[in-house]
Short mmCIF file of C-alpha atoms in Angstrom, two decimals:
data_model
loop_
_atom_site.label_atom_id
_atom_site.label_comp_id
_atom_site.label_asym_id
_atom_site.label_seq_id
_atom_site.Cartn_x
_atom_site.Cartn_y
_atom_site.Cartn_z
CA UNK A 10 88.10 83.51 95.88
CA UNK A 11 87.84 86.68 97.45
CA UNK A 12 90.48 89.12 96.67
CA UNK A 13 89.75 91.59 98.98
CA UNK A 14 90.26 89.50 101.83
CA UNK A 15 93.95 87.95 100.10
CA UNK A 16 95.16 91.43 99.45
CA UNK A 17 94.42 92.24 103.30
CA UNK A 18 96.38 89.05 104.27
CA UNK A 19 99.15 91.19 102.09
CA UNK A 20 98.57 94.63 103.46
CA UNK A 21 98.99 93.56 106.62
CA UNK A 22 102.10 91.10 106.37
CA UNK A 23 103.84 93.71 104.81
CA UNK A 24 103.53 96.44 107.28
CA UNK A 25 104.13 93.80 110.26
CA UNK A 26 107.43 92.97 107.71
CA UNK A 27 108.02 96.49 107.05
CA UNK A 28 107.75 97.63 111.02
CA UNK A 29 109.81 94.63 112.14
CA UNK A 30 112.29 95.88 109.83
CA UNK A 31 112.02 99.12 111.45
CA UNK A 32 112.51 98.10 114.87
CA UNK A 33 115.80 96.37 114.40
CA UNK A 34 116.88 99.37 112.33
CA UNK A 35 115.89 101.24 115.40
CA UNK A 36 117.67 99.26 118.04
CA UNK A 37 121.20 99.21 115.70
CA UNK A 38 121.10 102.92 116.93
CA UNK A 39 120.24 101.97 120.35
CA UNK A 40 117.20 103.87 120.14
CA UNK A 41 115.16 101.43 122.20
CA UNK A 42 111.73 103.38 122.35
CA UNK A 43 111.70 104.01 118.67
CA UNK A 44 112.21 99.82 118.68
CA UNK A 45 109.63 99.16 120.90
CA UNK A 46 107.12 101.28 119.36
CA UNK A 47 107.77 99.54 115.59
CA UNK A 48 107.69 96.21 117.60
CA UNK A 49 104.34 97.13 119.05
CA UNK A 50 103.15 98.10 115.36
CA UNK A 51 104.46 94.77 113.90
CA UNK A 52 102.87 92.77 116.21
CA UNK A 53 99.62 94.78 115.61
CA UNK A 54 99.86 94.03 112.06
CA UNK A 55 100.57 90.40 112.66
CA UNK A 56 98.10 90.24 114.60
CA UNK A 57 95.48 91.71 111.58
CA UNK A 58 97.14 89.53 108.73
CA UNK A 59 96.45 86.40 111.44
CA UNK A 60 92.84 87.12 111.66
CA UNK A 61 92.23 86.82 107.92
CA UNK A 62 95.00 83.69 107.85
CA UNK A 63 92.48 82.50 109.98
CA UNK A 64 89.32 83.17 108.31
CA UNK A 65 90.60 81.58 105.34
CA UNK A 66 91.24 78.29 107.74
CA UNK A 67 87.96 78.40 108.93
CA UNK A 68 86.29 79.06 105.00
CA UNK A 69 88.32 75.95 104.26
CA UNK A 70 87.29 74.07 107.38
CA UNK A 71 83.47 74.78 106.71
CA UNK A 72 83.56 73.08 103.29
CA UNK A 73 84.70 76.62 101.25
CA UNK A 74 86.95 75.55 98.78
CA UNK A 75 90.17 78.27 98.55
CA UNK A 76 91.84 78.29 95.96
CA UNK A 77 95.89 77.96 95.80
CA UNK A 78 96.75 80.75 93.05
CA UNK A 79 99.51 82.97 92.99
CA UNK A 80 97.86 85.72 94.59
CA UNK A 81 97.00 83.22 97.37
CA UNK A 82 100.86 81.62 97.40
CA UNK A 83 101.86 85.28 97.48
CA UNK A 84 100.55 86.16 100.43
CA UNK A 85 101.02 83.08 102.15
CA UNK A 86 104.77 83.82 101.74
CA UNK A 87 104.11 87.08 102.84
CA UNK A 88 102.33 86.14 106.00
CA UNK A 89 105.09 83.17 106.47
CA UNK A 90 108.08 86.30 106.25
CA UNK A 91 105.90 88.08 108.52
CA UNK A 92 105.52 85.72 111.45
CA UNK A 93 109.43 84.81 110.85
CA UNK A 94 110.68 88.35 111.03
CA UNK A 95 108.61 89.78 114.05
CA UNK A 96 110.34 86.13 116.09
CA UNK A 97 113.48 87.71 114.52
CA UNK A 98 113.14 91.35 115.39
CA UNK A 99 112.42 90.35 119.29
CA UNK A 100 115.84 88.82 119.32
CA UNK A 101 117.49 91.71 117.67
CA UNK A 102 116.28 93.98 120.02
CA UNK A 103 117.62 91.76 122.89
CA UNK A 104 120.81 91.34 120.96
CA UNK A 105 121.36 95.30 120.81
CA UNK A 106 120.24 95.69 124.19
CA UNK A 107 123.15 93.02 125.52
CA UNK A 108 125.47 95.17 123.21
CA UNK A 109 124.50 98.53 124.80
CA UNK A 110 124.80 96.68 128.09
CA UNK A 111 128.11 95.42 127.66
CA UNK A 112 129.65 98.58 126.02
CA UNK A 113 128.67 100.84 128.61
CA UNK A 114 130.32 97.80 131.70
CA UNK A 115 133.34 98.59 129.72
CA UNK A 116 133.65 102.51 130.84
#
């Protein structure tokens, strides 16, 4: 097992999670480039975290056995949260945009 590349898998998840988290933070406020810019960072980071998802697939497609441990079920999890919450901030950002939209049609 390499634990390098699992603790990469986490890195990664978590600052997608963390910048996702960010951007609908951001958008609450209406502060649309700040949301964009932690979308764009999330994405980036799921993005990274996908690549070693993958390389893990492929280890386990050439033969490599990979073993299910907790380190491995953690990030899993992580990477699952990840993917989840980036779908999740997109519509949160449209959501606040609507709001902002709607609010200002009623001045």
């Amino acid at each position: 097992m390499d634990i390098e590349q699992i603790m990469e898998l986490i890195l990664h998840a978590g600052n997608s999670e963390s910048a996702s988290l960010m951007s609908i933070e951001a958008a609450r406020e209406f502060n649309f480039e700040e949301a964009m810019a932690q979308n764009e960072i999330a994405r980036q980071e799921l993005k990274e975290a996908h690549n070693e998802q993958t390389a893990f697939l492929q280890r386990q497609a050439l033969g490599d056995h990979i073993e299910m441990d907790i380190y491995m079920t953690h990030a899993q999890d992580h990477f699952a949260m990840a993917s989840v919450l980036k779908n999740f901030s997109d519509e949160m950002i449209n959501v606040y945009k609507l709001i902002q939209e709607l609010k200002e049609e009623r001045k």
